[in-house]
Coordinates of C-alpha atoms in Angstrom, one line a residue:
M25 CA -7.5 13.7 12.4
K26 CA -6.8 14.0 16.1
F27 CA -7.0 10.9 18.3
Q28 CA -7.4 11.0 22.1
V29 CA -7.6 8.2 24.7
V30 CA -10.4 8.9 27.2
G31 CA -10.5 5.9 29.5
K32 CA -13.1 3.2 29.8
D33 CA -15.7 4.7 32.2
I34 CA -18.8 4.9 30.0
N35 CA -20.7 6.6 32.8
S36 CA -18.5 9.7 32.6
L37 CA -18.5 10.0 28.8
Q38 CA -20.9 11.9 26.5
G39 CA -20.8 13.0 22.9
E40 CA -22.3 12.9 19.5
A41 CA -21.6 9.3 18.5
L42 CA -20.3 6.1 20.0
V43 CA -19.1 3.2 17.9
V44 CA -19.4 -0.3 19.5
G45 CA -19.0 -3.8 18.2
V46 CA -21.2 -6.9 18.1
Y47 CA -20.3 -10.4 17.0
Q48 CA -22.6 -12.9 15.2
D49 CA -25.3 -14.7 17.3
Q50 CA -25.9 -11.5 19.3
V51 CA -22.6 -11.6 21.2
L52 CA -22.0 -8.1 22.4
S53 CA -18.6 -6.6 22.8
P54 CA -17.7 -5.5 26.4
V55 CA -18.7 -1.8 25.9
A56 CA -21.8 -2.8 23.9
A57 CA -22.8 -5.1 26.7
R58 CA -22.5 -2.2 29.3
I59 CA -24.5 0.0 27.0
D60 CA -27.2 -2.6 26.7
E61 CA -27.4 -3.1 30.4
K62 CA -27.8 0.7 31.0
M63 CA -30.5 0.7 28.3
S64 CA -32.4 -2.3 29.9
S65 CA -31.6 -4.6 26.9
L66 CA -32.9 -2.1 24.4
L67 CA -29.7 -2.4 22.2
K68 CA -29.9 -6.2 22.0
D69 CA -33.7 -6.1 21.3
F70 CA -33.1 -3.5 18.5
L71 CA -30.5 -5.7 16.8
K72 CA -32.8 -8.7 17.1
D73 CA -35.8 -6.9 15.7
I74 CA -33.9 -5.7 12.6
H75 CA -32.2 -9.1 12.1
F76 CA -28.7 -7.6 12.2
K77 CA -26.3 -10.4 11.3
A78 CA -23.2 -8.6 12.4
E79 CA -21.3 -9.4 9.2
V80 CA -17.8 -7.8 9.0
G81 CA -18.0 -4.3 7.8
K82 CA -21.8 -3.9 8.2
C83 CA -23.3 -1.4 10.6
V84 CA -26.5 0.1 11.8
F85 CA -27.2 3.0 14.2
M86 CA -29.8 3.8 16.8
P87 CA -30.6 7.0 18.8
G88 CA -29.1 7.4 22.2
H89 CA -31.0 6.8 25.5
K90 CA -31.6 8.9 28.6
D91 CA -29.1 6.7 30.5
V92 CA -26.5 6.7 27.7
K93 CA -25.2 10.2 26.9
F94 CA -24.6 9.9 23.2
K95 CA -26.8 11.3 20.4
N96 CA -26.3 8.1 18.3
I97 CA -24.9 4.7 18.9
I98 CA -23.3 3.1 15.9
I99 CA -23.1 -0.7 16.0
V100 CA -20.5 -2.4 13.7
G101 CA -20.4 -6.1 12.8
L102 CA -17.3 -8.1 13.8
G103 CA -18.4 -11.4 12.3
K104 CA -17.7 -14.7 14.2
K105 CA -15.7 -14.1 17.4
E106 CA -13.5 -17.1 16.8
K107 CA -12.5 -15.6 13.4
L108 CA -11.7 -12.1 14.7
S109 CA -8.5 -10.6 13.2
L110 CA -6.8 -7.3 13.0
D111 CA -8.2 -6.7 9.6
T112 CA -11.7 -7.4 11.0
V113 CA -11.0 -4.4 13.3
R114 CA -9.9 -2.2 10.4
Q115 CA -13.0 -3.0 8.3
A116 CA -15.3 -2.5 11.3
A117 CA -13.6 0.8 12.2
A118 CA -13.9 2.0 8.6
A119 CA -17.6 1.1 8.6
G120 CA -18.2 3.0 11.8
L121 CA -16.4 6.1 10.5
K122 CA -18.3 6.1 7.3
E123 CA -21.6 5.9 9.2
A124 CA -20.6 8.7 11.5
K125 CA -19.8 10.9 8.5
K126 CA -23.2 10.1 7.0
L127 CA -24.8 11.2 10.3
R128 CA -22.7 14.4 10.0
H129 CA -20.8 14.0 13.3
K130 CA -17.6 15.9 13.9
E131 CA -16.5 14.0 17.0
V132 CA -16.8 10.2 17.3
Y133 CA -16.0 7.9 20.3
F134 CA -14.8 4.4 19.4
E135 CA -14.7 1.4 21.5
L136 CA -11.3 -0.5 21.1
L137 CA -13.0 -3.0 18.8
G138 CA -11.8 -6.6 19.4
E139 CA -9.5 -5.6 22.4
E140 CA -10.9 -8.4 24.5
A141 CA -9.5 -11.0 22.1
L142 CA -6.5 -9.3 20.5
G143 CA -5.2 -6.9 23.1
D144 CA -3.7 -3.4 22.8
E145 CA -2.5 -4.0 19.1
T146 CA -6.1 -3.5 18.1
A147 CA -5.5 0.2 18.6
K148 CA -3.1 0.2 15.7
A149 CA -5.6 -1.5 13.5
L150 CA -8.4 0.8 14.6
A151 CA -6.3 3.9 13.7
E152 CA -5.4 2.4 10.3
G153 CA -9.0 1.5 9.5
I154 CA -10.2 5.0 10.4
E155 CA -7.4 6.9 8.6
L156 CA -7.5 4.7 5.5
A157 CA -11.3 4.9 5.2
D158 CA -11.3 8.7 5.7
Y159 CA -9.1 9.1 2.6
Q160 CA -10.5 10.6 -0.6
F161 CA -8.6 11.9 -3.6
D162 CA -10.8 15.0 -4.2
K163 CA -8.1 17.5 -5.0
Y164 CA -9.7 18.4 -8.4
K165 CA -13.3 18.4 -7.2
K166 CA -15.2 21.5 -6.0
K167 CA -15.7 21.3 -2.3
E168 CA -19.4 21.3 -1.1
E169 CA -20.2 24.1 1.2
D170 CA -22.0 21.9 3.7
E171 CA -19.3 19.2 3.8
V172 CA -18.8 17.8 7.3
K173 CA -15.3 16.5 8.3
I174 CA -14.7 14.4 11.4
E175 CA -12.1 16.3 13.5
K176 CA -11.7 14.2 16.6
I177 CA -11.6 10.5 17.4
K178 CA -11.9 9.6 21.1
V179 CA -10.9 6.1 22.0
L180 CA -12.2 4.2 25.0
G181 CA -9.0 2.7 26.3
E182 CA -6.1 3.0 28.7
E183 CA -3.0 5.2 28.2
T184 CA -1.0 2.1 27.2
V185 CA -2.6 2.1 23.8
N186 CA -1.4 5.5 22.8
S187 CA 1.8 4.2 21.2
W188 CA -0.2 1.7 19.1
L189 CA -2.6 4.5 18.0
E190 CA 0.4 6.6 17.0
L191 CA 2.0 3.8 15.0
G192 CA -1.3 3.0 13.2
Q193 CA -1.7 6.7 12.3
K194 CA 1.9 6.9 11.0
L195 CA 1.5 3.8 8.9
A196 CA -1.8 5.0 7.5
A197 CA -0.4 8.5 6.8
A198 CA 2.5 6.9 4.8
T199 CA 0.0 4.8 2.9
N200 CA -2.2 7.8 2.1
F201 CA 0.8 9.8 1.1
T202 CA 1.6 7.1 -1.4
R203 CA -2.1 7.0 -2.6
D204 CA -2.0 10.8 -3.3
I205 CA 1.0 10.5 -5.6
V206 CA -0.4 7.4 -7.4
N207 CA -3.7 9.1 -8.0
E208 CA -2.2 12.2 -9.6
P209 CA -2.6 12.0 -13.4
G210 CA 0.2 11.8 -15.9
N211 CA 0.0 15.5 -16.8
V212 CA 0.8 16.4 -13.2
I213 CA 3.4 13.7 -12.2
K214 CA 6.2 13.2 -14.7
P215 CA 9.6 11.7 -14.0
A216 CA 11.1 15.1 -12.9
D217 CA 8.1 15.7 -10.7
L218 CA 8.6 12.3 -9.0
A219 CA 12.2 13.4 -8.4
D220 CA 11.1 16.7 -6.9
I221 CA 8.8 14.9 -4.4
A222 CA 11.7 12.6 -3.4
Q223 CA 13.9 15.6 -2.8
K224 CA 11.3 17.4 -0.7
L225 CA 10.8 14.2 1.3
A226 CA 14.5 14.0 1.8
Q227 CA 14.7 17.6 3.0
E228 CA 11.8 17.2 5.4
Y229 CA 13.1 14.0 7.0
G230 CA 16.9 14.4 6.7
L231 CA 17.4 11.7 4.1
A232 CA 20.1 11.7 1.5
C233 CA 18.8 12.0 -2.1
T234 CA 20.5 11.8 -5.4
V235 CA 18.7 12.2 -8.7
Y236 CA 20.3 11.0 -12.0
D237 CA 19.5 13.0 -15.1
E238 CA 19.9 11.8 -18.7
E239 CA 23.7 12.5 -18.8
R240 CA 24.2 10.7 -15.5
L241 CA 22.1 7.8 -16.7
K242 CA 24.3 7.5 -19.8
A243 CA 27.4 7.6 -17.7
E244 CA 26.0 4.9 -15.4
K245 CA 25.0 2.8 -18.5
M246 CA 21.4 2.7 -17.3
H247 CA 20.2 1.8 -20.8
G248 CA 16.9 0.4 -19.9
I249 CA 15.7 3.6 -18.3
L250 CA 17.0 5.6 -21.2
A251 CA 15.4 3.4 -23.8
V252 CA 11.9 3.4 -22.2
G253 CA 12.0 7.2 -21.7
Q254 CA 13.4 8.3 -25.0
G255 CA 10.0 8.5 -26.8
S256 CA 8.7 11.1 -24.3
A257 CA 9.1 14.8 -24.2
H258 CA 9.6 14.4 -20.4
P259 CA 13.0 12.8 -19.8
P260 CA 13.6 9.9 -17.4
R261 CA 15.2 10.0 -14.0
F262 CA 16.8 7.6 -11.5
I263 CA 16.3 8.4 -7.8
H264 CA 18.3 7.1 -4.8
L265 CA 17.0 7.9 -1.3
I266 CA 19.0 6.8 1.8
Y267 CA 17.9 6.6 5.4
K268 CA 20.9 5.7 7.6
P269 CA 20.8 5.6 11.4
Q270 CA 23.9 5.7 13.5
N271 CA 24.3 2.0 14.1
P272 CA 22.2 0.1 11.6
I273 CA 21.7 -3.6 12.2
K274 CA 20.8 -4.4 8.6
R275 CA 20.8 -2.9 5.1
V276 CA 17.6 -3.2 3.0
V277 CA 17.0 -2.0 -0.5
F278 CA 13.6 -1.2 -1.9
I279 CA 13.1 -0.7 -5.6
G280 CA 9.9 0.7 -7.1
K281 CA 8.8 0.8 -10.8
G282 CA 8.1 4.4 -11.7
I283 CA 6.4 4.5 -15.1
T284 CA 4.5 7.8 -14.7
F285 CA 2.3 7.0 -17.6
D286 CA 2.3 3.9 -19.8
S287 CA 0.8 4.2 -23.2
G288 CA 2.5 0.9 -24.2
G289 CA 5.0 2.8 -26.5
L290 CA 4.9 1.8 -30.1
D291 CA 3.1 -1.5 -29.1
I292 CA 0.4 0.8 -27.9
K293 CA -2.2 -0.4 -25.4
P294 CA -5.9 -0.7 -26.2
E295 CA -8.0 2.1 -24.8
Q296 CA -9.5 0.1 -21.9
F297 CA -6.1 -0.8 -20.6
M298 CA -4.5 2.6 -21.0
K299 CA -7.0 4.8 -19.1
T300 CA -5.7 3.9 -15.6
M301 CA -2.0 3.9 -16.4
K302 CA -1.3 6.7 -14.1
C303 CA -1.1 3.8 -11.6
D304 CA 2.0 2.4 -13.3
K305 CA 4.1 4.4 -10.9
A306 CA 2.5 2.7 -7.8
G307 CA 5.7 0.8 -7.0
A308 CA 7.8 3.9 -7.0
C309 CA 5.2 5.8 -4.9
A310 CA 5.2 2.9 -2.4
V311 CA 9.0 3.3 -2.0
L312 CA 8.4 7.0 -1.2
G313 CA 5.8 6.1 1.4
I314 CA 8.1 3.5 3.0
M315 CA 10.9 6.0 3.2
K316 CA 8.6 8.5 4.9
A317 CA 7.4 5.9 7.5
V318 CA 10.9 4.6 8.2
A319 CA 12.2 8.2 8.9
E320 CA 9.2 9.0 11.1
L321 CA 9.6 5.7 13.1
K322 CA 13.4 6.1 13.3
L323 CA 14.1 2.5 12.7
D324 CA 17.5 1.1 13.2
I325 CA 17.8 -0.3 9.7
E326 CA 19.7 1.3 6.8
V327 CA 17.2 1.7 4.0
H328 CA 17.8 2.6 0.4
G329 CA 14.9 3.6 -1.9
L330 CA 15.6 3.2 -5.6
I331 CA 13.2 4.6 -8.2
P332 CA 13.8 4.2 -11.9
T333 CA 11.2 6.5 -13.6
A334 CA 10.2 7.2 -17.2
E335 CA 7.2 7.9 -19.3
N336 CA 6.6 5.3 -22.0
M337 CA 5.2 7.2 -25.0
P338 CA 5.2 6.6 -28.8
G339 CA 7.1 9.1 -30.8
G340 CA 9.7 9.7 -33.4
N341 CA 12.5 8.8 -31.0
A342 CA 10.7 6.0 -29.2
F343 CA 12.4 2.6 -28.7
R344 CA 11.2 -0.1 -31.1
P345 CA 10.3 -3.8 -31.2
D346 CA 13.5 -5.6 -32.2
D347 CA 15.8 -3.0 -30.6
I348 CA 18.6 -4.5 -28.5
I349 CA 19.7 -3.0 -25.2
V350 CA 23.0 -4.0 -23.5
Y351 CA 22.9 -3.5 -19.7
K352 CA 25.7 -2.5 -17.4
N353 CA 26.2 -6.1 -16.4
G354 CA 26.8 -7.0 -20.1
K355 CA 23.5 -8.8 -20.6
G356 CA 21.9 -8.1 -24.0
V357 CA 18.1 -7.8 -24.2
K358 CA 16.0 -7.9 -27.3
I359 CA 12.8 -5.9 -27.2
A360 CA 9.9 -8.2 -28.1
N361 CA 7.2 -5.8 -26.9
T362 CA 7.6 -2.1 -25.9
D363 CA 4.7 -2.5 -23.5
A364 CA 6.8 -4.8 -21.3
D365 CA 8.6 -1.7 -20.1
G366 CA 8.6 -1.9 -16.4
R367 CA 11.0 -4.8 -16.3
L368 CA 13.5 -2.9 -18.5
I369 CA 13.8 0.0 -16.0
L370 CA 13.8 -2.3 -13.0
A371 CA 16.7 -4.2 -14.5
D372 CA 18.9 -1.1 -14.2
A373 CA 17.8 -0.6 -10.6
L374 CA 18.4 -4.3 -9.7
I375 CA 22.0 -4.0 -11.0
Y376 CA 22.5 -0.8 -9.0
G377 CA 20.9 -2.2 -5.9
S378 CA 22.9 -5.4 -6.0
A379 CA 26.1 -3.3 -5.9
L380 CA 25.0 -1.9 -2.5
K381 CA 25.3 -5.5 -1.1
P382 CA 22.1 -5.4 0.9
D383 CA 20.9 -8.0 3.4
V384 CA 17.5 -7.9 1.6
M385 CA 16.5 -6.4 -1.7
I386 CA 12.8 -6.1 -2.5
D387 CA 11.3 -4.7 -5.8
M388 CA 7.7 -3.8 -6.2
A389 CA 5.9 -3.1 -9.5
T390 CA 2.6 -3.0 -11.2
L391 CA 4.3 -5.4 -13.6
T392 CA 1.9 -7.9 -15.3
G393 CA -1.7 -8.4 -16.1
A394 CA -0.9 -12.1 -16.0
C395 CA -0.5 -11.8 -12.2
M396 CA -4.0 -10.4 -12.0
V397 CA -5.3 -13.3 -14.1
A398 CA -3.7 -15.7 -11.7
L399 CA -4.5 -14.1 -8.4
G400 CA -7.3 -11.6 -9.0
R401 CA -7.5 -7.9 -8.2
F402 CA -6.7 -8.0 -4.5
T403 CA -3.6 -10.2 -4.1
T404 CA 0.1 -9.4 -4.7
G405 CA 2.2 -12.1 -6.3
I406 CA 5.5 -12.9 -4.4
F407 CA 8.5 -14.3 -6.3
S408 CA 11.6 -15.2 -4.4
P409 CA 14.3 -18.0 -4.3
Q410 CA 14.0 -17.7 -0.5
G411 CA 10.8 -19.5 0.5
E412 CA 11.2 -18.5 4.2
L413 CA 11.4 -14.8 3.2
A414 CA 8.3 -15.1 1.0
A415 CA 6.4 -16.9 3.7
K416 CA 7.3 -14.1 6.2
I417 CA 5.9 -11.5 4.0
K418 CA 2.7 -13.5 3.4
T419 CA 2.2 -13.9 7.1
L420 CA 2.8 -10.2 7.8
G421 CA 0.2 -9.5 5.1
E422 CA -2.4 -11.5 7.0
K423 CA -1.9 -9.0 9.9
T424 CA -1.8 -5.9 7.7
G425 CA -4.8 -6.9 5.5
E426 CA -2.6 -6.7 2.4
K427 CA -2.9 -10.1 0.7
F428 CA 0.1 -11.9 -0.8
W429 CA 0.6 -15.3 -2.5
Q430 CA 3.8 -16.9 -3.6
L431 CA 4.2 -18.0 -7.2
P432 CA 7.0 -20.2 -8.5
L433 CA 10.2 -19.0 -10.2
D434 CA 9.9 -22.0 -12.6
D435 CA 13.2 -22.4 -14.4
D436 CA 11.5 -24.5 -17.1
L437 CA 9.9 -21.3 -18.3
K438 CA 13.3 -19.7 -19.0
E439 CA 13.0 -21.0 -22.5
E440 CA 10.2 -18.5 -23.0
I441 CA 12.5 -15.5 -22.7
K442 CA 15.5 -16.8 -24.7
S443 CA 16.4 -15.0 -27.9
P444 CA 18.5 -16.0 -30.9
F445 CA 19.7 -12.4 -31.2
A446 CA 20.5 -11.5 -27.6
D447 CA 20.9 -13.2 -24.2
I448 CA 17.2 -12.8 -23.4
K449 CA 14.1 -11.0 -24.6
N450 CA 11.8 -8.9 -22.5
V451 CA 8.6 -10.9 -22.9
G452 CA 7.7 -14.6 -23.4
S453 CA 4.4 -16.1 -24.5
R454 CA 1.0 -15.4 -23.0
Y455 CA 1.3 -18.4 -20.6
G456 CA 3.0 -17.8 -17.3
G457 CA 3.6 -14.2 -18.0
A458 CA 4.0 -13.1 -14.4
I459 CA 6.6 -15.9 -13.9
T460 CA 8.6 -15.1 -17.0
A461 CA 8.6 -11.4 -16.0
A462 CA 10.0 -12.4 -12.6
L463 CA 12.6 -14.7 -14.3
F464 CA 13.7 -11.8 -16.4
L465 CA 14.2 -9.6 -13.3
K466 CA 16.2 -12.4 -11.7
E467 CA 18.8 -12.2 -14.5
F468 CA 19.8 -8.7 -13.1
V469 CA 20.1 -9.6 -9.4
G470 CA 23.7 -9.9 -8.5
E471 CA 25.3 -13.0 -7.0
E472 CA 26.1 -10.9 -3.9
V473 CA 22.4 -10.7 -3.0
E474 CA 21.2 -13.7 -1.2
N475 CA 17.7 -12.4 -0.3
W476 CA 15.7 -11.0 -3.2
V477 CA 11.9 -10.6 -3.4
H478 CA 9.9 -9.4 -6.4
L479 CA 6.3 -8.2 -5.6
D480 CA 3.9 -7.9 -8.5
I481 CA 1.3 -5.5 -7.2
A482 CA -0.6 -5.1 -10.5
G483 CA -3.9 -6.2 -8.9
P484 CA -4.2 -4.5 -5.5
A485 CA -2.3 -1.3 -6.2
F486 CA -5.2 0.4 -7.9
L487 CA -8.9 -0.4 -7.5
E488 CA -11.7 0.4 -10.0
K489 CA -14.3 0.4 -7.2
A490 CA -14.2 0.7 -3.4
W491 CA -13.1 -2.3 -1.3
K492 CA -12.9 -2.8 2.4
Y493 CA -11.4 0.5 3.8
Y494 CA -10.2 1.7 0.4
A495 CA -11.9 4.2 -1.9
E496 CA -11.7 3.7 -5.7
G497 CA -8.2 4.4 -6.9
A498 CA -4.8 3.9 -5.3
T499 CA -4.5 1.7 -2.2
G500 CA -0.8 2.3 -1.2
V501 CA -0.1 -1.4 -1.2
P502 CA 2.4 -2.7 0.0
V503 CA 3.6 0.2 2.3
R504 CA 2.3 -1.1 5.6
T505 CA 3.5 -4.7 5.1
M506 CA 7.0 -3.5 4.1
V507 CA 7.3 -1.2 7.1
E508 CA 6.1 -4.1 9.4
F509 CA 8.8 -6.3 7.7
L510 CA 11.4 -3.7 8.7
R511 CA 10.1 -3.4 12.2
E512 CA 10.5 -7.2 12.7
I513 CA 13.8 -7.7 10.9
K514 CA 16.6 -9.1 13.1

């Protein structure tokens, strides 16, 4: 989709559709107010007559006017002005775009929604809301002959907002790239396919990429990845991507869980919990999206993307309950449940990532249903010994619209994962399951890593119905927040 800044002189503009904003209590945005004046208060009277409450994400449209040279005017709700946020702008922009598509417009003008309160940064949010809302995973659906696609977005603003629009588009593109891979089914994306995508990404952006096959995994003693993948006809892989500028100011490691399909293994999942398990690679796909954005933005941070990937299937060679794995760091793990597989492959990556001696190491995984029970479907659980770091991510999430909440690394729950037959086991009781999973991972974070964060994205990574500017399916969480984290790191 092409964006173009066209200035603010409403008198010189004409087109198919114009999207403007209105706050609650009939408070019009600056552009809406100018339109209303040209229409002799017809806009305000229309909103009053239809009792439009201007709730965030709601919209209506009215035909143009002889003194306003647009076929349709789309009015989007911005809620209460004192509660305006960047995410309000994303939701309003998404609503405006969807309405324009319903009206079959190919070119849409957008007011810089919320600019009067939030400044030029609203352009980034506007671009994100539009691009994220325009996404549909329809690769396997027959295209309708009369389908209309919006081709141009024209923004009422000054040239200074161009860089913000470009940033928003790049962040949204990286997110949508992530969504595409997550939404692909297990018969299309297997561990080797994920490695192929990483290698193509590396080739396109000049990244270094190393892929470990089974023999290399054995040599590196990555026994967790090997165990989880041994029941599948599709062998596991470990992927290491590197973005390294000339004079990096920091080194950051991202780790993403890449279970390309999770049947639960021999402890097989019930049908209702298995049917969306193509999303169990969402953490790995997010790492790929982050690496894409980092390379496009040319950040001055050295970034490593680590992806342990396997398919967890039952079979004659599958790993079993009661098996014991010994990791490269010497820690023995008893398998209490083969469905607690993500933490087993992440453990190898955490050992590997620790050896890189990063300033910050962040892993992300669709790890536990327990986190969804605690926080719901829309919020990522944060676990970290560093409260300030966790708080930073939560605050950034408030700007990006990706919700985070810190949960405790409660040492009293360590008893839950102790085993009489090994150092630890891979699952505790049903209580505090997200916490015991995080405590398990912490066992594999090396002492040389001061700043470690675990993100449990089980809830928001994949939606069963549309929400805000996301369609049903993958969301690309937490790509945008992680890139913003890198942009602000000192």
